[in-house]
Amino acid sequence: MTFNENANVGGNTARRRGGGIAVAGGGIAGLGAIAVILFQLFTGQDLSSVIPSQPQVASGEESEIQQCETGADANARDDCRLAAGSLVLDQYWETQVQGYSKPQLIVVDQQTQSACGTASNQTGPFYCPPEQTVYIDPTFFGLLRQQFDASAGELAQLYVLAHEYGHHVQNLIGVMDDHPNNGAGPDSNGVRTELQADCFAGAWVGDMTEQRDENGVPYLKEPTQQQIADAINAAGAVGDDHIQQESGGFVNPESWTHGSSEQRQRWFETGYQNGPEACDTFAVPGGSL
Ligand SMILES: [Zn+2]
């Protein structure tokens, strides 16, 4: 239970947009459904946590996230938790960044198109700078649990959302323009950008009980040590070296774009303990990043 049950999260502006698994026999969404069934056959794992319980929306259609009014709703449902999390993140960053403007949050249902490519649980969550939009398919968290041993608990989900918000902040304050993509590798701007987003996420988690609704109710409860460990574990589980070990059996630092698990966890904790001012990953010499 991450949110205070009676906190008012009704003002969120998140939208749900989908690719429609219900389209008979057709399209990539249909293939995705088949892949899920095959996965289940081969592994015998219960996929009830992976298959979304919300009604499907038609391809490309956008809709409001229903029944997302209170913290209790956010505790009960992944899509509402993300929507409520966006409300709290916006409130935090408004106090940290002058002239802050909110990103859009699209909760992806199966898959949808963006200016940055297709969004689905296979691509994972991402931020699309030209649209200033965060895309997250909540079924990604089920895959994270199965593939990378991350517990993907409630706070870990909010950490992933906060990481994408970190990229939005970078976009607003000019980090992406000042440090353009200069290729892969452990000292690259790409790795520094990702580690800074982890640090920004940690900064918010360290301050997350300070944001309150219009009645003064804190949106979020103080995280437990276990929840913080979960979030750090999630950060580690999506580290590039871990993904490479899972997928290929060896680690090639030259292809890193996110940083190692150890680096991601360390920068998350740096932000958590010291706030966003401590997140200048671009000022750190390569060897000690
Ligand atoms: Zn990132």
PDB file of C-alpha atoms and ligand atoms in Angstrom:
ATOM      1  CA  MET A   1       0.000   0.000   0.000  1.00  0.00           C
ATOM      2  CA  THR A   2       1.940   2.977  -1.270  1.00  0.00           C
ATOM      3  CA  PHE A   3      -0.738   5.683  -1.415  1.00  0.00           C
ATOM      4  CA  ASN A   4      -2.799   7.054   1.428  1.00  0.00           C
ATOM      5  CA  GLU A   5      -6.228   5.540   0.806  1.00  0.00           C
ATOM      6  CA  ASN A   6      -8.133   8.821   1.123  1.00  0.00           C
ATOM      7  CA  ALA A   7      -5.761  11.036  -0.875  1.00  0.00           C
ATOM      8  CA  ASN A   8      -7.502  12.697  -3.818  1.00  0.00           C
ATOM      9  CA  VAL A   9      -5.771  11.688  -7.060  1.00  0.00           C
ATOM     10  CA  GLY A  10      -8.718  12.604  -9.298  1.00  0.00           C
ATOM     11  CA  GLY A  11      -6.948  15.533 -10.940  1.00  0.00           C
ATOM     12  CA  ASN A  12      -4.536  13.378 -12.947  1.00  0.00           C
ATOM     13  CA  THR A  13      -4.425  13.918 -16.685  1.00  0.00           C
ATOM     14  CA  ALA A  14      -3.028  10.529 -17.739  1.00  0.00           C
ATOM     15  CA  ARG A  15      -4.684   8.842 -20.701  1.00  0.00           C
ATOM     16  CA  ARG A  16      -4.930   5.252 -21.830  1.00  0.00           C
ATOM     17  CA  ARG A  17      -4.225   4.440 -25.457  1.00  0.00           C
ATOM     18  CA  GLY A  18      -4.309   1.018 -26.994  1.00  0.00           C
ATOM     19  CA  GLY A  19      -3.687  -1.292 -29.860  1.00  0.00           C
ATOM     20  CA  GLY A  20      -6.617  -3.618 -29.335  1.00  0.00           C
ATOM     21  CA  ILE A  21      -5.908  -7.287 -28.716  1.00  0.00           C
ATOM     22  CA  ALA A  22      -9.588  -7.825 -29.528  1.00  0.00           C
ATOM     23  CA  VAL A  23      -8.992  -7.241 -33.250  1.00  0.00           C
ATOM     24  CA  ALA A  24      -9.842 -10.680 -34.604  1.00  0.00           C
ATOM     25  CA  GLY A  25      -6.892 -12.636 -35.924  1.00  0.00           C
ATOM     26  CA  GLY A  26      -5.065  -9.564 -36.956  1.00  0.00           C
ATOM     27  CA  GLY A  27      -2.038  -7.424 -36.597  1.00  0.00           C
ATOM     28  CA  ILE A  28       0.974  -7.406 -34.393  1.00  0.00           C
ATOM     29  CA  ALA A  29      -1.182  -7.210 -31.281  1.00  0.00           C
ATOM     30  CA  GLY A  30      -2.599 -10.601 -32.214  1.00  0.00           C
ATOM     31  CA  LEU A  31       0.893 -12.000 -32.594  1.00  0.00           C
ATOM     32  CA  GLY A  32       1.743 -10.592 -29.171  1.00  0.00           C
ATOM     33  CA  ALA A  33      -1.143 -12.519 -27.673  1.00  0.00           C
ATOM     34  CA  ILE A  34       0.097 -15.696 -29.312  1.00  0.00           C
ATOM     35  CA  ALA A  35       3.595 -15.050 -27.959  1.00  0.00           C
ATOM     36  CA  VAL A  36       2.142 -14.716 -24.466  1.00  0.00           C
ATOM     37  CA  ILE A  37       0.330 -18.041 -24.836  1.00  0.00           C
ATOM     38  CA  LEU A  38       3.498 -19.744 -26.135  1.00  0.00           C
ATOM     39  CA  PHE A  39       5.466 -18.251 -23.278  1.00  0.00           C
ATOM     40  CA  GLN A  40       2.967 -19.732 -20.862  1.00  0.00           C
ATOM     41  CA  LEU A  41       3.173 -23.133 -22.538  1.00  0.00           C
ATOM     42  CA  PHE A  42       6.958 -23.223 -22.366  1.00  0.00           C
ATOM     43  CA  THR A  43       7.420 -21.877 -18.873  1.00  0.00           C
ATOM     44  CA  GLY A  44       4.211 -22.926 -17.169  1.00  0.00           C
ATOM     45  CA  GLN A  45       4.160 -19.563 -15.427  1.00  0.00           C
ATOM     46  CA  ASP A  46       0.960 -17.947 -14.382  1.00  0.00           C
ATOM     47  CA  LEU A  47       0.422 -14.941 -16.597  1.00  0.00           C
ATOM     48  CA  SER A  48      -2.642 -13.602 -14.877  1.00  0.00           C
ATOM     49  CA  SER A  49      -0.519 -10.729 -13.626  1.00  0.00           C
ATOM     50  CA  VAL A  50       0.653  -9.987 -17.161  1.00  0.00           C
ATOM     51  CA  ILE A  51      -2.665  -9.944 -18.956  1.00  0.00           C
ATOM     52  CA  PRO A  52      -4.369  -6.604 -18.374  1.00  0.00           C
ATOM     53  CA  SER A  53      -7.684  -6.752 -16.583  1.00  0.00           C
ATOM     54  CA  GLN A  54      -8.990  -3.486 -17.985  1.00  0.00           C
ATOM     55  CA  PRO A  55     -11.254  -3.539 -21.040  1.00  0.00           C
ATOM     56  CA  GLN A  56      -9.343  -3.160 -24.275  1.00  0.00           C
ATOM     57  CA  VAL A  57      -9.592   0.040 -26.235  1.00  0.00           C
ATOM     58  CA  ALA A  58      -9.675   0.096 -29.997  1.00  0.00           C
ATOM     59  CA  SER A  59      -6.522   0.667 -32.003  1.00  0.00           C
ATOM     60  CA  GLY A  60      -5.135   4.177 -31.627  1.00  0.00           C
ATOM     61  CA  GLU A  61      -8.081   5.248 -29.483  1.00  0.00           C
ATOM     62  CA  GLU A  62      -7.433   7.296 -26.380  1.00  0.00           C
ATOM     63  CA  SER A  63      -9.563   7.234 -23.269  1.00  0.00           C
ATOM     64  CA  GLU A  64      -9.568   8.494 -19.714  1.00  0.00           C
ATOM     65  CA  ILE A  65      -8.359   6.177 -16.989  1.00  0.00           C
ATOM     66  CA  GLN A  66     -11.570   5.213 -15.259  1.00  0.00           C
ATOM     67  CA  GLN A  67     -12.260   5.117 -11.524  1.00  0.00           C
ATOM     68  CA  CYS A  68      -8.994   6.682 -10.543  1.00  0.00           C
ATOM     69  CA  GLU A  69     -10.113   9.054  -7.814  1.00  0.00           C
ATOM     70  CA  THR A  70      -8.473   8.040  -4.545  1.00  0.00           C
ATOM     71  CA  GLY A  71      -5.265   6.627  -3.179  1.00  0.00           C
ATOM     72  CA  ALA A  72      -7.149   3.384  -2.594  1.00  0.00           C
ATOM     73  CA  ASP A  73      -7.790   3.159  -6.360  1.00  0.00           C
ATOM     74  CA  ALA A  74      -4.100   3.793  -6.994  1.00  0.00           C
ATOM     75  CA  ASN A  75      -3.159   1.014  -4.566  1.00  0.00           C
ATOM     76  CA  ALA A  76      -5.522  -1.372  -6.323  1.00  0.00           C
ATOM     77  CA  ARG A  77      -4.676  -0.872  -9.992  1.00  0.00           C
ATOM     78  CA  ASP A  78      -1.476  -0.427 -11.981  1.00  0.00           C
ATOM     79  CA  ASP A  79      -2.893   2.123 -14.442  1.00  0.00           C
ATOM     80  CA  CYS A  80      -4.333   4.276 -11.677  1.00  0.00           C
ATOM     81  CA  ARG A  81      -1.086   3.982  -9.691  1.00  0.00           C
ATOM     82  CA  LEU A  82       0.855   5.354 -12.663  1.00  0.00           C
ATOM     83  CA  ALA A  83      -1.706   8.122 -13.241  1.00  0.00           C
ATOM     84  CA  ALA A  84      -1.629   9.105  -9.566  1.00  0.00           C
ATOM     85  CA  GLY A  85       2.150   8.903  -9.551  1.00  0.00           C
ATOM     86  CA  SER A  86       2.278  11.393 -12.407  1.00  0.00           C
ATOM     87  CA  LEU A  87       0.200  13.826 -10.364  1.00  0.00           C
ATOM     88  CA  VAL A  88       2.647  13.614  -7.462  1.00  0.00           C
ATOM     89  CA  LEU A  89       5.724  13.813  -9.692  1.00  0.00           C
ATOM     90  CA  ASP A  90       4.388  16.946 -11.384  1.00  0.00           C
ATOM     91  CA  GLN A  91       3.846  18.577  -8.014  1.00  0.00           C
ATOM     92  CA  TYR A  92       7.428  17.734  -6.974  1.00  0.00           C
ATOM     93  CA  TRP A  93       9.102  18.975 -10.129  1.00  0.00           C
ATOM     94  CA  GLU A  94       7.052  22.178 -10.149  1.00  0.00           C
ATOM     95  CA  THR A  95       8.891  23.094  -6.941  1.00  0.00           C
ATOM     96  CA  GLN A  96      12.293  22.127  -8.370  1.00  0.00           C
ATOM     97  CA  VAL A  97      12.309  23.441 -11.945  1.00  0.00           C
ATOM     98  CA  GLN A  98      11.408  27.012 -12.816  1.00  0.00           C
ATOM     99  CA  GLY A  99       8.856  27.145 -15.620  1.00  0.00           C
ATOM    100  CA  TYR A 100       8.146  23.424 -15.292  1.00  0.00           C
ATOM    101  CA  SER A 101       5.569  22.065 -17.723  1.00  0.00           C
ATOM    102  CA  LYS A 102       3.917  18.682 -17.295  1.00  0.00           C
ATOM    103  CA  PRO A 103       4.613  15.830 -19.675  1.00  0.00           C
ATOM    104  CA  GLN A 104       1.773  13.748 -20.997  1.00  0.00           C
ATOM    105  CA  LEU A 105       1.462  10.211 -19.602  1.00  0.00           C
ATOM    106  CA  ILE A 106       0.082   7.532 -21.904  1.00  0.00           C
ATOM    107  CA  VAL A 107      -0.672   4.186 -20.248  1.00  0.00           C
ATOM    108  CA  VAL A 108      -0.246   1.780 -23.127  1.00  0.00           C
ATOM    109  CA  ASP A 109      -2.801  -0.956 -23.691  1.00  0.00           C
ATOM    110  CA  GLN A 110      -1.059  -3.695 -25.744  1.00  0.00           C
ATOM    111  CA  GLN A 111       0.718  -1.302 -28.076  1.00  0.00           C
ATOM    112  CA  THR A 112       0.448   2.077 -29.699  1.00  0.00           C
ATOM    113  CA  GLN A 113       2.428   4.333 -31.996  1.00  0.00           C
ATOM    114  CA  SER A 114       4.499   7.306 -30.913  1.00  0.00           C
ATOM    115  CA  ALA A 115       6.778   9.767 -32.698  1.00  0.00           C
ATOM    116  CA  CYS A 116       9.614   7.698 -31.187  1.00  0.00           C
ATOM    117  CA  GLY A 117       8.385   4.325 -32.464  1.00  0.00           C
ATOM    118  CA  THR A 118       6.032   1.616 -31.246  1.00  0.00           C
ATOM    119  CA  ALA A 119       5.248   1.517 -27.526  1.00  0.00           C
ATOM    120  CA  SER A 120       4.484  -1.863 -25.936  1.00  0.00           C
ATOM    121  CA  ASN A 121       5.547  -4.016 -23.005  1.00  0.00           C
ATOM    122  CA  GLN A 122       8.317  -5.357 -25.232  1.00  0.00           C
ATOM    123  CA  THR A 123       9.946  -1.964 -25.703  1.00  0.00           C
ATOM    124  CA  GLY A 124       9.511  -1.088 -22.033  1.00  0.00           C
ATOM    125  CA  PRO A 125       8.647   2.352 -20.699  1.00  0.00           C
ATOM    126  CA  PHE A 126      10.177   5.343 -22.451  1.00  0.00           C
ATOM    127  CA  TYR A 127      10.034   9.109 -22.778  1.00  0.00           C
ATOM    128  CA  CYS A 128       9.512  10.595 -26.234  1.00  0.00           C
ATOM    129  CA  PRO A 129      11.182  14.056 -26.228  1.00  0.00           C
ATOM    130  CA  PRO A 130       9.506  15.631 -29.295  1.00  0.00           C
ATOM    131  CA  GLU A 131       6.069  14.746 -27.855  1.00  0.00           C
ATOM    132  CA  GLN A 132       7.041  15.419 -24.222  1.00  0.00           C
ATOM    133  CA  THR A 133       5.204  12.181 -23.469  1.00  0.00           C
ATOM    134  CA  VAL A 134       5.910   9.207 -21.212  1.00  0.00           C
ATOM    135  CA  TYR A 135       4.712   5.822 -22.505  1.00  0.00           C
ATOM    136  CA  ILE A 136       4.304   2.904 -20.088  1.00  0.00           C
ATOM    137  CA  ASP A 137       2.590  -0.429 -20.604  1.00  0.00           C
ATOM    138  CA  PRO A 138       1.893  -1.684 -17.063  1.00  0.00           C
ATOM    139  CA  THR A 139       2.203  -5.313 -18.176  1.00  0.00           C
ATOM    140  CA  PHE A 140       5.930  -4.499 -18.511  1.00  0.00           C
ATOM    141  CA  PHE A 141       6.164  -4.921 -14.737  1.00  0.00           C
ATOM    142  CA  GLY A 142       4.980  -8.520 -15.012  1.00  0.00           C
ATOM    143  CA  LEU A 143       7.640  -9.201 -17.629  1.00  0.00           C
ATOM    144  CA  LEU A 144      10.242  -7.508 -15.450  1.00  0.00           C
ATOM    145  CA  ARG A 145       9.366  -9.893 -12.619  1.00  0.00           C
ATOM    146  CA  GLN A 146       9.631 -12.945 -14.847  1.00  0.00           C
ATOM    147  CA  GLN A 147      12.712 -12.042 -16.854  1.00  0.00           C
ATOM    148  CA  PHE A 148      14.917 -10.144 -14.461  1.00  0.00           C
ATOM    149  CA  ASP A 149      13.903 -11.253 -10.959  1.00  0.00           C
ATOM    150  CA  ALA A 150      12.916  -7.726 -10.010  1.00  0.00           C
ATOM    151  CA  SER A 151      10.081  -7.759  -7.521  1.00  0.00           C
ATOM    152  CA  ALA A 152       8.423  -4.901  -9.418  1.00  0.00           C
ATOM    153  CA  GLY A 153       6.609  -3.851  -6.290  1.00  0.00           C
ATOM    154  CA  GLU A 154       4.504  -0.751  -6.051  1.00  0.00           C
ATOM    155  CA  LEU A 155       7.339   1.619  -5.260  1.00  0.00           C
ATOM    156  CA  ALA A 156       9.483   0.012  -7.946  1.00  0.00           C
ATOM    157  CA  GLN A 157       6.749   0.806 -10.474  1.00  0.00           C
ATOM    158  CA  LEU A 158       6.748   4.414  -9.329  1.00  0.00           C
ATOM    159  CA  TYR A 159      10.533   4.460  -9.595  1.00  0.00           C
ATOM    160  CA  VAL A 160      10.305   3.402 -13.241  1.00  0.00           C
ATOM    161  CA  LEU A 161       7.761   6.174 -13.846  1.00  0.00           C
ATOM    162  CA  ALA A 162       9.987   8.654 -12.002  1.00  0.00           C
ATOM    163  CA  HIS A 163      12.963   7.656 -14.171  1.00  0.00           C
ATOM    164  CA  GLU A 164      10.965   8.575 -17.292  1.00  0.00           C
ATOM    165  CA  TYR A 165       9.965  11.845 -15.634  1.00  0.00           C
ATOM    166  CA  GLY A 166      13.670  12.393 -15.069  1.00  0.00           C
ATOM    167  CA  HIS A 167      14.143  12.355 -18.834  1.00  0.00           C
ATOM    168  CA  HIS A 168      11.360  14.931 -19.162  1.00  0.00           C
ATOM    169  CA  VAL A 169      13.131  17.196 -16.682  1.00  0.00           C
ATOM    170  CA  GLN A 170      16.362  16.734 -18.662  1.00  0.00           C
ATOM    171  CA  ASN A 171      14.496  17.765 -21.789  1.00  0.00           C
ATOM    172  CA  LEU A 172      13.105  20.885 -20.086  1.00  0.00           C
ATOM    173  CA  ILE A 173      16.404  22.039 -18.567  1.00  0.00           C
ATOM    174  CA  GLY A 174      18.388  21.445 -21.745  1.00  0.00           C
ATOM    175  CA  VAL A 175      20.479  18.409 -20.737  1.00  0.00           C
ATOM    176  CA  MET A 176      19.637  16.592 -23.933  1.00  0.00           C
ATOM    177  CA  ASP A 177      20.666  19.570 -26.081  1.00  0.00           C
ATOM    178  CA  ASP A 178      23.848  20.252 -24.090  1.00  0.00           C
ATOM    179  CA  HIS A 179      24.977  16.617 -24.118  1.00  0.00           C
ATOM    180  CA  PRO A 180      23.881  15.087 -27.402  1.00  0.00           C
ATOM    181  CA  ASN A 181      24.234  11.400 -28.174  1.00  0.00           C
ATOM    182  CA  ASN A 182      27.940  10.656 -28.743  1.00  0.00           C
ATOM    183  CA  GLY A 183      27.698   6.907 -29.146  1.00  0.00           C
ATOM    184  CA  ALA A 184      27.656   3.985 -26.726  1.00  0.00           C
ATOM    185  CA  GLY A 185      30.192   3.102 -24.053  1.00  0.00           C
ATOM    186  CA  PRO A 186      30.537   3.406 -20.271  1.00  0.00           C
ATOM    187  CA  ASP A 187      31.519   7.116 -20.320  1.00  0.00           C
ATOM    188  CA  SER A 188      29.071   8.142 -23.030  1.00  0.00           C
ATOM    189  CA  ASN A 189      26.548  10.923 -22.725  1.00  0.00           C
ATOM    190  CA  GLY A 190      23.892   8.220 -23.086  1.00  0.00           C
ATOM    191  CA  VAL A 191      25.022   6.455 -19.893  1.00  0.00           C
ATOM    192  CA  ARG A 192      25.366   9.783 -18.056  1.00  0.00           C
ATOM    193  CA  THR A 193      21.871  10.792 -19.155  1.00  0.00           C
ATOM    194  CA  GLU A 194      20.398   7.506 -17.889  1.00  0.00           C
ATOM    195  CA  LEU A 195      22.233   7.614 -14.565  1.00  0.00           C
ATOM    196  CA  GLN A 196      21.053  11.183 -14.037  1.00  0.00           C
ATOM    197  CA  ALA A 197      17.457  10.087 -14.658  1.00  0.00           C
ATOM    198  CA  ASP A 198      17.945   7.391 -11.983  1.00  0.00           C
ATOM    199  CA  CYS A 199      19.335  10.026  -9.637  1.00  0.00           C
ATOM    200  CA  PHE A 200      16.341  12.310 -10.298  1.00  0.00           C
ATOM    201  CA  ALA A 201      14.024   9.379  -9.585  1.00  0.00           C
ATOM    202  CA  GLY A 202      15.804   8.765  -6.296  1.00  0.00           C
ATOM    203  CA  ALA A 203      15.539  12.466  -5.413  1.00  0.00           C
ATOM    204  CA  TRP A 204      11.769  12.303  -5.755  1.00  0.00           C
ATOM    205  CA  VAL A 205      11.478   9.051  -3.776  1.00  0.00           C
ATOM    206  CA  GLY A 206      13.438  10.779  -0.993  1.00  0.00           C
ATOM    207  CA  ASP A 207      10.879  13.599  -0.952  1.00  0.00           C
ATOM    208  CA  MET A 208       7.712  11.741  -1.987  1.00  0.00           C
ATOM    209  CA  THR A 209       5.794  12.096   1.269  1.00  0.00           C
ATOM    210  CA  GLU A 210       6.001  15.909   1.060  1.00  0.00           C
ATOM    211  CA  GLN A 211       3.514  16.257  -1.807  1.00  0.00           C
ATOM    212  CA  ARG A 212      -0.079  16.658  -0.634  1.00  0.00           C
ATOM    213  CA  ASP A 213      -3.560  16.946  -2.060  1.00  0.00           C
ATOM    214  CA  GLU A 214      -5.736  20.063  -1.626  1.00  0.00           C
ATOM    215  CA  ASN A 215      -6.855  18.806   1.810  1.00  0.00           C
ATOM    216  CA  GLY A 216      -3.297  18.466   3.032  1.00  0.00           C
ATOM    217  CA  VAL A 217      -3.297  14.655   2.870  1.00  0.00           C
ATOM    218  CA  PRO A 218       0.100  13.329   1.757  1.00  0.00           C
ATOM    219  CA  TYR A 219      -0.422  11.366  -1.442  1.00  0.00           C
ATOM    220  CA  LEU A 220       2.107   8.727  -0.480  1.00  0.00           C
ATOM    221  CA  LYS A 221       3.046   6.870   2.661  1.00  0.00           C
ATOM    222  CA  GLU A 222       6.601   6.717   3.932  1.00  0.00           C
ATOM    223  CA  PRO A 223       8.221   3.885   1.975  1.00  0.00           C
ATOM    224  CA  THR A 224       9.381   0.868   3.937  1.00  0.00           C
ATOM    225  CA  GLN A 225      12.951  -0.358   3.735  1.00  0.00           C
ATOM    226  CA  GLN A 226      11.647  -3.331   1.770  1.00  0.00           C
ATOM    227  CA  GLN A 227       9.955  -1.057  -0.785  1.00  0.00           C
ATOM    228  CA  ILE A 228      13.126   0.987  -1.218  1.00  0.00           C
ATOM    229  CA  ALA A 229      15.099  -2.222  -1.665  1.00  0.00           C
ATOM    230  CA  ASP A 230      12.555  -3.286  -4.308  1.00  0.00           C
ATOM    231  CA  ALA A 231      12.943  -0.020  -6.182  1.00  0.00           C
ATOM    232  CA  ILE A 232      16.739  -0.266  -6.106  1.00  0.00           C
ATOM    233  CA  ASN A 233      16.456  -3.876  -7.192  1.00  0.00           C
ATOM    234  CA  ALA A 234      14.316  -2.785 -10.151  1.00  0.00           C
ATOM    235  CA  ALA A 235      16.924  -0.186 -11.056  1.00  0.00           C
ATOM    236  CA  GLY A 236      19.543  -2.910 -11.004  1.00  0.00           C
ATOM    237  CA  ALA A 237      17.413  -5.393 -12.893  1.00  0.00           C
ATOM    238  CA  VAL A 238      17.090  -3.098 -15.873  1.00  0.00           C
ATOM    239  CA  GLY A 239      20.812  -2.234 -15.836  1.00  0.00           C
ATOM    240  CA  ASP A 240      22.408  -2.939 -19.179  1.00  0.00           C
ATOM    241  CA  ASP A 241      24.934  -5.464 -17.885  1.00  0.00           C
ATOM    242  CA  HIS A 242      22.195  -7.542 -16.259  1.00  0.00           C
ATOM    243  CA  ILE A 243      20.077  -7.507 -19.412  1.00  0.00           C
ATOM    244  CA  GLN A 244      23.090  -8.629 -21.434  1.00  0.00           C
ATOM    245  CA  GLN A 245      23.845 -11.451 -19.016  1.00  0.00           C
ATOM    246  CA  GLU A 246      20.254 -12.617 -19.177  1.00  0.00           C
ATOM    247  CA  SER A 247      20.124 -12.466 -22.941  1.00  0.00           C
ATOM    248  CA  GLY A 248      23.602 -13.395 -24.150  1.00  0.00           C
ATOM    249  CA  GLY A 249      25.701 -14.663 -21.269  1.00  0.00           C
ATOM    250  CA  PHE A 250      28.459 -12.049 -21.545  1.00  0.00           C
ATOM    251  CA  VAL A 251      28.828  -8.364 -20.810  1.00  0.00           C
ATOM    252  CA  ASN A 252      30.081  -5.885 -23.359  1.00  0.00           C
ATOM    253  CA  PRO A 253      30.513  -2.444 -21.741  1.00  0.00           C
ATOM    254  CA  GLU A 254      30.930  -0.763 -25.124  1.00  0.00           C
ATOM    255  CA  SER A 255      27.306  -1.349 -25.935  1.00  0.00           C
ATOM    256  CA  TRP A 256      26.032  -0.016 -22.604  1.00  0.00           C
ATOM    257  CA  THR A 257      23.524   2.736 -22.863  1.00  0.00           C
ATOM    258  CA  HIS A 258      22.054   2.701 -19.347  1.00  0.00           C
ATOM    259  CA  GLY A 259      25.010   1.964 -17.095  1.00  0.00           C
ATOM    260  CA  SER A 260      25.654  -1.091 -14.934  1.00  0.00           C
ATOM    261  CA  SER A 261      23.314  -2.287 -12.204  1.00  0.00           C
ATOM    262  CA  GLU A 262      25.772  -1.087  -9.565  1.00  0.00           C
ATOM    263  CA  GLN A 263      25.960   2.390 -11.146  1.00  0.00           C
ATOM    264  CA  ARG A 264      22.187   2.698 -11.455  1.00  0.00           C
ATOM    265  CA  GLN A 265      21.635   1.709  -7.825  1.00  0.00           C
ATOM    266  CA  ARG A 266      24.363   4.059  -6.619  1.00  0.00           C
ATOM    267  CA  TRP A 267      22.996   7.074  -8.522  1.00  0.00           C
ATOM    268  CA  PHE A 268      19.452   6.305  -7.356  1.00  0.00           C
ATOM    269  CA  GLU A 269      20.735   6.373  -3.755  1.00  0.00           C
ATOM    270  CA  THR A 270      22.723   9.565  -4.412  1.00  0.00           C
ATOM    271  CA  GLY A 271      19.526  11.318  -5.446  1.00  0.00           C
ATOM    272  CA  TYR A 272      17.552   9.708  -2.630  1.00  0.00           C
ATOM    273  CA  GLN A 273      19.946  10.992   0.004  1.00  0.00           C
ATOM    274  CA  ASN A 274      21.090  14.321  -1.449  1.00  0.00           C
ATOM    275  CA  GLY A 275      18.398  15.592  -3.822  1.00  0.00           C
ATOM    276  CA  PRO A 276      18.545  16.619  -7.486  1.00  0.00           C
ATOM    277  CA  GLU A 277      21.449  19.047  -6.957  1.00  0.00           C
ATOM    278  CA  ALA A 278      23.683  15.988  -6.435  1.00  0.00           C
ATOM    279  CA  CYS A 279      22.723  14.511  -9.805  1.00  0.00           C
ATOM    280  CA  ASP A 280      25.292  16.126 -12.116  1.00  0.00           C
ATOM    281  CA  THR A 281      26.544  12.930 -13.700  1.00  0.00           C
ATOM    282  CA  PHE A 282      28.205  14.987 -16.445  1.00  0.00           C
ATOM    283  CA  ALA A 283      30.645  16.555 -13.975  1.00  0.00           C
ATOM    284  CA  VAL A 284      32.057  13.199 -12.837  1.00  0.00           C
ATOM    285  CA  PRO A 285      35.255  11.891 -14.502  1.00  0.00           C
ATOM    286  CA  GLY A 286      34.641   8.795 -16.571  1.00  0.00           C
ATOM    287  CA  GLY A 287      36.431   6.302 -14.321  1.00  0.00           C
ATOM    288  CA  SER A 288      34.424   7.197 -11.234  1.00  0.00           C
ATOM    289  CA  LEU A 289      30.994   7.594 -12.831  1.00  0.00           C
TER     290      LEU A 289
HETATM  291 ZN    ZN B   1      16.054   6.052 -19.330  1.00  0.00          ZN
END
